[in-house]
Amino acid sequence: MLKRVLIANRGEIAVRIQRACRDLNIDTVAVYTESDRDSLHTMLADKAVCIGTEAADNGYLNMQNLIEAAVLTGCEAIHPGFGFLSESPAFAAACEENGIRFIGPSAETIRLLGDKAQARDTMKKAGVQVVPGSDGPVDTVAEAERIAGQLGFPVLVKASAGGGGRGMRIARDETQVRTAFLEAKTEAGSSFGDDTVYLEKLISHPRHVEFQILADEEGHVIHLGERNCSIQRRNQKMLEEAPDWNLSEEMRTRMGQDAVRAAKAAGYRNAGTVEFIVDGENYYFIEMNTRLQVEHPVTEMVTGVDLVREQLRIASGLPLSLRQEDVHINGHAIECRICAEDVFRDYAPVPGQVEFLHLPAGAGVRVDSALYSGCGISPFYDSMICKLIVHGDTRLEAVRRMRRALGETIIQGLKTTLPIHHLILYHKAFLRGKYDTGFMEQFGQELLDMYEAAGGKNESIS
Ligand code: ADP
């Protein structure tokens, strides 16, 4: 088993990884930037190393500083968490070149799956159904127009290197292809430094259903069931549940098998997620994420498996601690991603300071957070500040628990998305469980109106 791990991340995910390390008696080394000096992840680690500033040193993206910190503190491995360098093949390769284990798949696998057009190709060859679309990248407007015409409208122009919902544009008819193509290409270039795009048919009102997989070094691959992540704003997830309320046992089995097949086709190692969109009885592969996901706790709640513990075991060269037949889905789990955002200003991030904090507890409630009373919320980083996760024997029980957990949470001093989550938990489309990725587009304004009618705009406490 590994003895000392550097966590190349911050905030709640750094704390979450520290917890799994402690449970396995592994020492943790935190890294922090100047503005994160007083962060919880820095305080809780066995050792903490400053890696510079965001502005001058590129903060948590500075590969050289991270590797030097790992070498100097005698770490055998680096856990990248999610975001930052977690999906960087260059970082995975640099770790290995310096004799440090990267806790994740190989650089080669990350490179393959990070190129979505190439990943589609690999999956097609492995017999996993992908969304109808172009064969590989599309280079010119004329080519995009021709392929879009063949696919039928609406189509989606997507960045090959895409992530976080960026670099995606819809063309609803032939007159919109040019603009969609050029805009997606420009955004892809500026966001990812790679302007390669491809085309997919836009599936209207799909559900986003993803499978968690684990793979060890001996080539064993299992899946741990699915998560429904269809409550999204601008293609970014807000709330997730496990299992998917609408999935038949038959479809679950088929999709799970395809997820395992997808991972095997990519030569996968460690934890990963195979994402599908589901349209009635049909499902299509959209991408595979080569890291731990923000929403991994809902899978942990229904399977009882600590995914970070499994990641650490796999990186230590140990075999998976369970077989496919040992995976059982118990009850239902829901996660709410709480962000420091002003929902009335188009969910703009609102950095500041937490003046007073009370987090929920009790049966079936888990909080993944790095908040404390008095802590600062940095303008440099993601606005997600805390995740509330609940488990219940049934979906209804989980819904009630989440309402209770949200009701108990007090984050004073900042505006947060907490009230919107609360309203979602009472919305009838959500309660029916029949919602799709269009939920926020359809009901987002209604939720804001309800919040405003309840006096939300004038509230200093959210
Ligand atoms: P990213 O890597 O940027 O998150 P994804 O390919 O995972 O991009 O897609 C993010 C979300 O965009 C999906 O969860 C889904 O809601 C929507 N989406 C992606 N592709 C399609 C498609 N072909 N049809 C309909 N919706 C899609």
Short mmCIF file of C-alpha atoms and ligand atoms in Angstrom, two decimals:
data_model
loop_
_atom_site.label_atom_id
_atom_site.label_comp_id
_atom_site.label_asym_id
_atom_site.label_seq_id
_atom_site.Cartn_x
_atom_site.Cartn_y
_atom_site.Cartn_z
CA MET A 1 0.00 0.00 0.00
CA LEU A 2 1.13 3.56 -0.72
CA LYS A 3 2.61 5.39 2.27
CA ARG A 4 2.45 9.06 1.34
CA VAL A 5 0.33 10.80 -1.26
CA LEU A 6 0.37 14.38 -2.52
CA ILE A 7 -3.07 15.77 -3.29
CA ALA A 8 -2.82 18.14 -6.23
CA ASN A 9 -6.11 19.87 -5.53
CA ARG A 10 -7.95 22.07 -3.07
CA GLY A 11 -11.26 22.53 -1.29
CA GLU A 12 -13.77 19.80 -0.63
CA ILE A 13 -12.21 17.23 -2.97
CA ALA A 14 -8.80 17.60 -1.32
CA VAL A 15 -10.43 17.05 2.08
CA ARG A 16 -12.39 14.10 0.72
CA ILE A 17 -9.21 12.43 -0.57
CA GLN A 18 -7.43 13.12 2.73
CA ARG A 19 -10.20 11.23 4.52
CA ALA A 20 -9.75 8.11 2.40
CA CYS A 21 -5.96 8.30 2.88
CA ARG A 22 -6.32 8.57 6.67
CA ASP A 23 -8.63 5.56 6.73
CA LEU A 24 -5.88 3.60 4.98
CA ASN A 25 -3.13 5.04 7.19
CA ILE A 26 -1.57 6.90 4.24
CA ASP A 27 0.12 10.26 4.99
CA THR A 28 -1.17 13.23 3.03
CA VAL A 29 0.67 16.21 1.65
CA ALA A 30 -1.47 19.19 0.69
CA VAL A 31 -0.44 21.88 -1.72
CA TYR A 32 -1.83 25.40 -1.57
CA THR A 33 -1.53 28.72 -3.28
CA GLU A 34 -0.98 31.97 -1.37
CA SER A 35 -4.69 32.76 -1.30
CA ASP A 36 -5.46 29.26 0.04
CA ARG A 37 -3.05 29.49 2.97
CA ASP A 38 -5.91 29.33 5.49
CA SER A 39 -7.93 26.68 3.65
CA LEU A 40 -9.21 23.64 5.49
CA HIS A 41 -7.42 21.22 3.17
CA THR A 42 -4.13 22.92 4.11
CA MET A 43 -4.86 22.73 7.82
CA LEU A 44 -5.95 19.10 7.84
CA ALA A 45 -3.06 17.61 5.88
CA ASP A 46 -0.08 15.95 7.54
CA LYS A 47 2.13 18.38 5.65
CA ALA A 48 1.33 21.36 3.45
CA VAL A 49 3.50 22.92 0.76
CA CYS A 50 2.97 26.33 -0.82
CA ILE A 51 3.19 26.10 -4.61
CA GLY A 52 3.07 29.83 -5.33
CA THR A 53 0.39 32.20 -6.50
CA GLU A 54 -2.37 31.86 -9.10
CA ALA A 55 -1.26 34.89 -11.09
CA ALA A 56 2.49 34.41 -11.28
CA ASP A 57 2.87 30.67 -10.88
CA ASN A 58 -0.25 29.27 -12.48
CA GLY A 59 -1.38 27.88 -9.09
CA TYR A 60 -2.64 24.31 -9.06
CA LEU A 61 -1.83 23.98 -12.77
CA ASN A 62 1.92 24.30 -12.27
CA MET A 63 3.12 20.77 -13.07
CA GLN A 64 6.73 21.39 -12.21
CA ASN A 65 5.99 22.86 -8.77
CA LEU A 66 3.61 20.00 -7.98
CA ILE A 67 6.12 17.34 -8.95
CA GLU A 68 8.90 19.09 -7.05
CA ALA A 69 6.67 19.28 -3.98
CA ALA A 70 5.97 15.54 -4.26
CA VAL A 71 9.65 14.68 -4.65
CA LEU A 72 10.76 16.95 -1.80
CA THR A 73 8.19 15.53 0.61
CA GLY A 74 8.86 11.90 -0.34
CA CYS A 75 5.45 11.19 -1.88
CA GLU A 76 5.14 8.06 -3.98
CA ALA A 77 1.94 9.13 -5.69
CA ILE A 78 -0.15 12.16 -6.68
CA HIS A 79 -3.95 12.21 -6.56
CA PRO A 80 -5.19 14.88 -8.98
CA GLY A 81 -8.82 14.98 -7.74
CA PHE A 82 -11.05 16.53 -10.40
CA GLY A 83 -10.64 19.70 -12.46
CA PHE A 84 -7.16 21.27 -12.67
CA LEU A 85 -4.68 18.66 -14.01
CA SER A 86 -6.85 15.59 -13.44
CA GLU A 87 -7.35 14.99 -17.15
CA SER A 88 -3.99 16.17 -18.39
CA PRO A 89 -2.04 13.44 -20.21
CA ALA A 90 1.07 15.65 -19.95
CA PHE A 91 0.79 15.72 -16.16
CA ALA A 92 0.19 11.96 -15.91
CA ALA A 93 3.26 11.40 -18.10
CA ALA A 94 5.37 13.90 -16.12
CA CYS A 95 4.49 12.11 -12.86
CA GLU A 96 5.49 8.74 -14.23
CA GLU A 97 8.72 10.16 -15.71
CA ASN A 98 9.64 11.40 -12.24
CA GLY A 99 8.94 8.06 -10.64
CA ILE A 100 5.68 9.22 -9.08
CA ARG A 101 2.49 7.26 -9.52
CA PHE A 102 -0.37 9.25 -11.05
CA ILE A 103 -3.60 8.06 -9.41
CA GLY A 104 -5.65 7.57 -12.52
CA PRO A 105 -5.30 5.91 -15.92
CA SER A 106 -2.20 6.03 -18.11
CA ALA A 107 -1.29 9.19 -20.04
CA GLU A 108 -2.07 7.30 -23.23
CA THR A 109 -5.61 6.40 -22.12
CA ILE A 110 -6.26 9.97 -20.94
CA ARG A 111 -5.09 11.27 -24.32
CA LEU A 112 -7.28 8.84 -26.23
CA LEU A 113 -10.44 9.55 -24.23
CA GLY A 114 -9.79 13.29 -23.92
CA ASP A 115 -10.17 13.52 -27.67
CA LYS A 116 -13.90 12.95 -27.92
CA ALA A 117 -13.92 12.41 -31.68
CA GLN A 118 -11.29 9.70 -31.27
CA ALA A 119 -13.08 8.22 -28.26
CA ARG A 120 -16.28 7.92 -30.33
CA ASP A 121 -14.32 6.03 -32.92
CA THR A 122 -12.84 3.64 -30.35
CA MET A 123 -16.28 2.95 -28.88
CA LYS A 124 -17.88 2.38 -32.26
CA LYS A 125 -15.20 -0.21 -33.03
CA ALA A 126 -15.82 -1.87 -29.65
CA GLY A 127 -19.53 -2.18 -30.46
CA VAL A 128 -20.75 0.54 -28.08
CA GLN A 129 -23.47 2.69 -29.63
CA VAL A 130 -22.49 6.36 -30.01
CA VAL A 131 -24.74 9.31 -30.88
CA PRO A 132 -25.17 9.42 -34.67
CA GLY A 133 -22.66 11.95 -35.94
CA SER A 134 -19.58 12.66 -38.02
CA ASP A 135 -16.84 10.10 -38.53
CA GLY A 136 -14.11 11.98 -36.73
CA PRO A 137 -13.38 15.73 -36.79
CA VAL A 138 -15.07 18.15 -39.18
CA ASP A 139 -12.71 20.74 -40.68
CA THR A 140 -14.75 23.10 -42.84
CA VAL A 141 -18.13 24.83 -42.90
CA ALA A 142 -18.99 23.06 -46.16
CA GLU A 143 -18.25 19.66 -44.64
CA ALA A 144 -20.28 20.54 -41.54
CA GLU A 145 -23.22 21.60 -43.73
CA ARG A 146 -23.06 18.40 -45.75
CA ILE A 147 -22.88 16.09 -42.70
CA ALA A 148 -25.56 18.04 -40.82
CA GLY A 149 -27.85 17.64 -43.83
CA GLN A 150 -27.27 13.87 -43.79
CA LEU A 151 -27.84 13.58 -40.03
CA GLY A 152 -30.98 15.70 -40.03
CA PHE A 153 -31.60 18.70 -37.77
CA PRO A 154 -31.08 19.71 -35.06
CA VAL A 155 -27.37 18.95 -34.77
CA LEU A 156 -24.77 19.77 -32.17
CA VAL A 157 -21.28 21.02 -33.02
CA LYS A 158 -18.99 19.83 -30.23
CA ALA A 159 -15.38 20.49 -29.28
CA SER A 160 -13.24 17.37 -29.41
CA ALA A 161 -11.31 18.54 -26.36
CA GLY A 162 -14.52 19.79 -24.71
CA GLY A 163 -15.40 19.75 -21.03
CA GLY A 164 -17.64 21.58 -18.58
CA GLY A 165 -20.25 22.10 -21.29
CA ARG A 166 -18.02 24.52 -23.23
CA GLY A 167 -17.42 24.50 -26.96
CA MET A 168 -20.91 23.23 -27.85
CA ARG A 169 -23.35 24.91 -30.25
CA ILE A 170 -26.72 23.86 -31.65
CA ALA A 171 -27.75 24.28 -35.29
CA ARG A 172 -31.52 23.91 -35.68
CA ASP A 173 -31.54 24.20 -39.48
CA GLU A 174 -29.11 24.58 -42.38
CA THR A 175 -28.90 28.37 -41.99
CA GLN A 176 -27.44 27.96 -38.50
CA VAL A 177 -24.64 25.50 -39.29
CA ARG A 178 -22.06 28.09 -40.27
CA THR A 179 -22.47 30.19 -37.10
CA ALA A 180 -22.65 27.13 -34.84
CA PHE A 181 -19.54 25.65 -36.44
CA LEU A 182 -17.51 28.88 -36.25
CA GLU A 183 -18.60 29.74 -32.71
CA ALA A 184 -17.91 26.23 -31.37
CA LYS A 185 -14.51 26.24 -33.07
CA THR A 186 -13.56 29.65 -31.67
CA GLU A 187 -14.70 28.76 -28.14
CA ALA A 188 -12.91 25.41 -28.34
CA GLY A 189 -9.70 27.14 -29.42
CA SER A 190 -9.78 29.73 -26.66
CA SER A 191 -10.95 27.34 -23.90
CA PHE A 192 -8.91 24.26 -24.68
CA GLY A 193 -6.15 25.40 -27.01
CA ASP A 194 -7.49 22.95 -29.59
CA ASP A 195 -10.20 24.02 -32.02
CA THR A 196 -11.05 20.57 -33.38
CA VAL A 197 -14.83 20.03 -33.57
CA TYR A 198 -17.16 17.22 -34.62
CA LEU A 199 -20.87 16.81 -35.17
CA GLU A 200 -23.52 14.88 -33.28
CA LYS A 201 -27.21 14.69 -33.76
CA LEU A 202 -28.92 16.64 -30.99
CA ILE A 203 -31.05 14.21 -29.03
CA SER A 204 -34.03 16.16 -27.77
CA HIS A 205 -34.95 15.77 -24.11
CA PRO A 206 -32.50 13.01 -23.21
CA ARG A 207 -31.53 11.93 -19.73
CA HIS A 208 -27.88 12.01 -18.76
CA VAL A 209 -27.06 8.60 -17.30
CA GLU A 210 -23.48 7.68 -16.43
CA PHE A 211 -21.87 4.52 -15.13
CA GLN A 212 -19.11 4.40 -12.57
CA ILE A 213 -16.40 1.93 -13.39
CA LEU A 214 -13.35 0.61 -11.59
CA ALA A 215 -10.46 -1.18 -13.25
CA ASP A 216 -7.36 -2.67 -11.67
CA GLU A 217 -3.93 -3.29 -13.14
CA GLU A 218 -4.68 -6.92 -13.82
CA GLY A 219 -7.37 -5.90 -16.30
CA HIS A 220 -10.42 -6.60 -14.11
CA VAL A 221 -13.17 -4.10 -14.83
CA ILE A 222 -16.45 -3.71 -12.94
CA HIS A 223 -19.20 -1.11 -12.89
CA LEU A 224 -20.97 0.24 -9.83
CA GLY A 225 -24.27 1.16 -11.37
CA GLU A 226 -25.47 4.46 -12.72
CA ARG A 227 -26.14 8.05 -11.78
CA ASN A 228 -28.78 10.27 -13.31
CA CYS A 229 -27.28 13.74 -13.77
CA SER A 230 -29.99 15.38 -15.85
CA ILE A 231 -30.54 18.44 -13.66
CA GLN A 232 -28.09 20.67 -15.48
CA ARG A 233 -27.72 24.37 -16.16
CA ARG A 234 -25.96 25.14 -19.42
CA ASN A 235 -24.75 21.52 -19.63
CA GLN A 236 -23.31 21.69 -16.13
CA LYS A 237 -24.65 19.37 -13.47
CA MET A 238 -26.42 20.73 -10.39
CA LEU A 239 -28.01 17.71 -8.73
CA GLU A 240 -27.47 13.99 -9.22
CA GLU A 241 -29.21 10.83 -8.11
CA ALA A 242 -28.41 7.13 -7.98
CA PRO A 243 -29.88 4.92 -9.23
CA ASP A 244 -31.68 6.35 -12.26
CA TRP A 245 -35.36 6.22 -11.38
CA ASN A 246 -36.45 5.36 -14.93
CA LEU A 247 -34.01 2.69 -15.94
CA SER A 248 -35.36 -0.83 -16.41
CA GLU A 249 -33.31 -3.68 -15.01
CA GLU A 250 -32.79 -4.92 -18.53
CA MET A 251 -31.39 -1.58 -19.75
CA ARG A 252 -29.25 -1.23 -16.62
CA THR A 253 -27.63 -4.57 -17.37
CA ARG A 254 -26.99 -3.73 -21.02
CA MET A 255 -25.62 -0.28 -20.28
CA GLY A 256 -23.43 -1.61 -17.48
CA GLN A 257 -21.98 -4.20 -19.83
CA ASP A 258 -21.34 -1.52 -22.44
CA ALA A 259 -19.65 0.69 -19.84
CA VAL A 260 -17.30 -2.16 -18.97
CA ARG A 261 -16.70 -2.82 -22.66
CA ALA A 262 -15.93 0.87 -23.21
CA ALA A 263 -13.39 0.87 -20.38
CA LYS A 264 -11.73 -2.27 -21.69
CA ALA A 265 -11.56 -0.87 -25.21
CA ALA A 266 -9.65 2.13 -23.85
CA GLY A 267 -7.24 -0.02 -21.84
CA TYR A 268 -8.61 1.62 -18.72
CA ARG A 269 -7.10 1.56 -15.24
CA ASN A 270 -8.40 3.11 -11.96
CA ALA A 271 -11.79 4.89 -11.54
CA GLY A 272 -13.65 6.38 -14.47
CA THR A 273 -17.09 7.29 -15.72
CA VAL A 274 -18.79 6.28 -18.93
CA GLU A 275 -21.40 8.87 -19.89
CA PHE A 276 -24.47 8.11 -21.97
CA ILE A 277 -27.50 10.05 -23.03
CA VAL A 278 -30.73 8.10 -22.90
CA ASP A 279 -33.66 8.63 -25.22
CA GLY A 280 -36.51 6.26 -24.32
CA GLU A 281 -35.21 2.75 -24.91
CA ASN A 282 -32.12 4.00 -26.75
CA TYR A 283 -28.87 5.06 -25.21
CA TYR A 284 -25.72 6.49 -26.70
CA PHE A 285 -22.15 6.88 -25.46
CA ILE A 286 -21.11 10.55 -25.28
CA GLU A 287 -17.80 10.46 -23.46
CA MET A 288 -15.67 8.79 -20.85
CA ASN A 289 -14.26 10.90 -18.02
CA THR A 290 -10.89 9.69 -16.87
CA ARG A 291 -11.10 10.81 -13.26
CA LEU A 292 -13.20 10.83 -10.14
CA GLN A 293 -16.43 12.77 -10.69
CA VAL A 294 -17.88 15.48 -8.47
CA GLU A 295 -20.98 13.31 -8.07
CA HIS A 296 -19.16 10.12 -7.02
CA PRO A 297 -20.64 10.19 -3.48
CA VAL A 298 -24.12 9.13 -4.65
CA THR A 299 -22.58 5.91 -5.97
CA GLU A 300 -20.73 5.44 -2.69
CA MET A 301 -23.96 5.87 -0.74
CA VAL A 302 -25.87 3.20 -2.67
CA THR A 303 -23.03 0.70 -3.07
CA GLY A 304 -21.18 1.19 0.21
CA VAL A 305 -17.90 1.31 -1.75
CA ASP A 306 -15.39 4.08 -0.98
CA LEU A 307 -14.25 4.97 -4.49
CA VAL A 308 -11.18 6.93 -3.41
CA ARG A 309 -10.10 4.01 -1.26
CA GLU A 310 -10.42 1.80 -4.34
CA GLN A 311 -8.40 4.31 -6.36
CA LEU A 312 -5.63 4.24 -3.77
CA ARG A 313 -5.66 0.45 -3.65
CA ILE A 314 -5.50 0.18 -7.43
CA ALA A 315 -2.63 2.67 -7.57
CA SER A 316 -0.86 0.51 -4.98
CA GLY A 317 -1.04 -2.40 -7.42
CA LEU A 318 -3.73 -4.26 -5.45
CA PRO A 319 -6.59 -6.04 -7.16
CA LEU A 320 -10.17 -4.72 -6.94
CA SER A 321 -11.64 -5.49 -3.54
CA LEU A 322 -14.92 -6.67 -5.06
CA ARG A 323 -16.24 -8.52 -8.09
CA GLN A 324 -19.18 -7.52 -10.25
CA GLU A 325 -21.46 -9.95 -8.43
CA ASP A 326 -20.54 -8.31 -5.11
CA VAL A 327 -21.93 -4.94 -6.22
CA HIS A 328 -25.42 -4.32 -4.87
CA ILE A 329 -27.41 -1.13 -5.19
CA ASN A 330 -29.17 -0.31 -1.93
CA GLY A 331 -31.81 2.40 -1.67
CA HIS A 332 -31.48 5.80 -3.23
CA ALA A 333 -29.03 8.71 -2.98
CA ILE A 334 -29.19 12.37 -4.02
CA GLU A 335 -26.46 15.01 -4.17
CA CYS A 336 -26.88 18.79 -4.34
CA ARG A 337 -23.93 20.89 -5.47
CA ILE A 338 -24.09 24.10 -3.46
CA CYS A 339 -22.42 27.03 -5.21
CA ALA A 340 -21.58 30.54 -4.02
CA GLU A 341 -23.56 32.24 -6.76
CA ASP A 342 -26.13 34.99 -7.13
CA VAL A 343 -28.97 33.17 -8.84
CA PHE A 344 -30.65 36.48 -9.70
CA ARG A 345 -27.58 37.60 -11.63
CA ASP A 346 -27.51 34.63 -13.95
CA TYR A 347 -25.79 32.50 -11.31
CA ALA A 348 -22.74 34.77 -11.23
CA PRO A 349 -20.07 33.60 -8.76
CA VAL A 350 -19.99 35.66 -5.55
CA PRO A 351 -16.74 35.25 -3.66
CA GLY A 352 -16.59 36.52 -0.09
CA GLN A 353 -16.49 35.22 3.43
CA VAL A 354 -18.60 32.73 5.34
CA GLU A 355 -19.62 34.58 8.49
CA PHE A 356 -21.47 31.78 10.16
CA LEU A 357 -21.87 28.16 9.19
CA HIS A 358 -24.07 25.31 10.24
CA LEU A 359 -23.95 22.07 8.29
CA PRO A 360 -26.53 19.30 8.47
CA ALA A 361 -26.02 15.87 10.00
CA GLY A 362 -28.14 12.97 11.17
CA ALA A 363 -29.13 9.64 9.65
CA GLY A 364 -28.35 9.21 5.98
CA VAL A 365 -26.72 12.64 5.54
CA ARG A 366 -23.19 13.27 4.28
CA VAL A 367 -21.49 16.60 3.71
CA ASP A 368 -18.40 16.98 1.52
CA SER A 369 -17.13 20.45 2.19
CA ALA A 370 -14.08 22.47 3.14
CA LEU A 371 -16.12 25.26 4.71
CA TYR A 372 -15.74 26.64 8.20
CA SER A 373 -17.08 29.73 9.93
CA GLY A 374 -14.91 32.63 8.84
CA CYS A 375 -13.40 30.95 5.79
CA GLY A 376 -12.93 32.90 2.60
CA ILE A 377 -14.42 31.92 -0.76
CA SER A 378 -11.76 32.73 -3.32
CA PRO A 379 -12.61 34.49 -6.57
CA PHE A 380 -9.88 32.45 -8.29
CA TYR A 381 -11.61 29.09 -8.16
CA ASP A 382 -14.80 27.22 -8.89
CA SER A 383 -17.92 28.51 -7.19
CA MET A 384 -18.95 25.09 -5.85
CA ILE A 385 -18.37 25.30 -2.10
CA CYS A 386 -20.10 22.29 -0.64
CA LYS A 387 -21.93 19.10 -1.54
CA LEU A 388 -24.84 17.71 0.42
CA ILE A 389 -25.50 14.03 -0.10
CA VAL A 390 -28.32 11.97 1.36
CA HIS A 391 -29.31 8.34 1.33
CA GLY A 392 -32.72 6.77 1.93
CA ASP A 393 -34.30 3.35 1.56
CA THR A 394 -36.51 4.76 -1.19
CA ARG A 395 -36.36 7.77 -3.49
CA LEU A 396 -39.08 9.48 -1.48
CA GLU A 397 -37.15 9.00 1.73
CA ALA A 398 -34.04 10.43 0.07
CA VAL A 399 -36.05 13.44 -1.18
CA ARG A 400 -37.38 14.12 2.32
CA ARG A 401 -33.92 13.76 3.80
CA MET A 402 -32.46 16.20 1.30
CA ARG A 403 -35.17 18.73 2.14
CA ARG A 404 -34.27 18.32 5.81
CA ALA A 405 -30.54 18.60 5.09
CA LEU A 406 -31.01 21.73 2.99
CA GLY A 407 -33.26 23.20 5.68
CA GLU A 408 -30.62 22.65 8.37
CA THR A 409 -27.83 24.24 6.33
CA ILE A 410 -26.95 27.82 7.20
CA ILE A 411 -24.25 29.58 5.20
CA GLN A 412 -24.26 33.23 6.26
CA GLY A 413 -22.42 36.01 4.51
CA LEU A 414 -22.75 34.72 0.95
CA LYS A 415 -25.43 34.17 -1.59
CA THR A 416 -25.68 30.51 -2.54
CA THR A 417 -27.76 28.22 -4.74
CA LEU A 418 -29.19 26.47 -1.67
CA PRO A 419 -32.73 27.90 -2.05
CA ILE A 420 -32.93 26.81 -5.70
CA HIS A 421 -32.04 23.26 -4.69
CA HIS A 422 -34.71 23.40 -2.03
CA LEU A 423 -37.30 24.46 -4.62
CA ILE A 424 -36.20 21.70 -7.03
CA LEU A 425 -36.82 19.19 -4.24
CA TYR A 426 -40.44 20.36 -4.09
CA HIS A 427 -41.01 20.68 -7.84
CA LYS A 428 -43.55 18.24 -9.18
CA ALA A 429 -41.59 17.40 -12.32
CA PHE A 430 -38.67 16.42 -10.11
CA LEU A 431 -40.85 14.50 -7.68
CA ARG A 432 -42.38 12.50 -10.51
CA GLY A 433 -38.83 11.54 -11.46
CA LYS A 434 -39.61 11.92 -15.15
CA TYR A 435 -37.40 14.91 -15.83
CA ASP A 436 -34.71 15.23 -18.51
CA THR A 437 -31.76 17.53 -19.28
CA GLY A 438 -34.23 20.26 -20.27
CA PHE A 439 -35.47 20.61 -16.66
CA MET A 440 -33.66 23.84 -15.79
CA GLU A 441 -34.33 25.41 -19.16
CA GLN A 442 -38.02 24.65 -18.71
CA PHE A 443 -38.42 25.41 -15.02
CA GLY A 444 -35.38 27.55 -14.08
CA GLN A 445 -37.31 30.83 -14.37
CA GLU A 446 -40.25 29.41 -12.44
CA LEU A 447 -37.90 28.46 -9.60
CA LEU A 448 -36.41 31.98 -9.59
CA ASP A 449 -39.90 33.52 -9.56
CA MET A 450 -40.89 31.36 -6.62
CA TYR A 451 -37.73 32.31 -4.77
CA GLU A 452 -38.27 35.99 -5.52
CA ALA A 453 -41.90 35.79 -4.38
CA ALA A 454 -40.63 34.33 -1.11
CA GLY A 455 -38.45 37.43 -0.63
CA GLY A 456 -35.25 35.84 -1.90
CA LYS A 457 -33.92 38.91 -3.66
CA ASN A 458 -33.68 40.92 -0.47
CA GLU A 459 -32.28 38.17 1.66
CA SER A 460 -28.82 38.67 3.02
CA ILE A 461 -28.79 35.11 4.28
CA SER A 462 -29.17 32.34 1.73
P1 ADP B 1 -18.74 18.09 -21.51
O1 ADP B 1 -17.53 17.20 -21.59
O2 ADP B 1 -18.49 19.48 -21.92
O3 ADP B 1 -19.43 17.98 -20.18
P2 ADP B 1 -20.59 16.18 -22.74
O4 ADP B 1 -20.36 15.58 -24.06
O5 ADP B 1 -20.35 15.33 -21.55
O6 ADP B 1 -19.74 17.54 -22.63
O7 ADP B 1 -22.05 16.73 -22.68
C1 ADP B 1 -22.55 17.50 -21.57
C2 ADP B 1 -24.07 17.55 -21.61
O8 ADP B 1 -24.51 18.12 -22.86
C3 ADP B 1 -24.76 16.19 -21.55
O9 ADP B 1 -24.95 15.76 -20.24
C4 ADP B 1 -26.07 16.48 -22.25
O10 ADP B 1 -26.96 17.13 -21.37
C5 ADP B 1 -25.67 17.46 -23.33
N1 ADP B 1 -25.38 16.77 -24.61
C6 ADP B 1 -24.18 16.37 -25.07
N2 ADP B 1 -24.29 15.77 -26.28
C7 ADP B 1 -25.60 15.79 -26.60
C8 ADP B 1 -26.37 15.35 -27.73
N3 ADP B 1 -25.81 14.79 -28.79
N4 ADP B 1 -27.72 15.54 -27.69
C9 ADP B 1 -28.30 16.14 -26.63
N5 ADP B 1 -27.66 16.59 -25.56
C10 ADP B 1 -26.31 16.42 -25.53
#
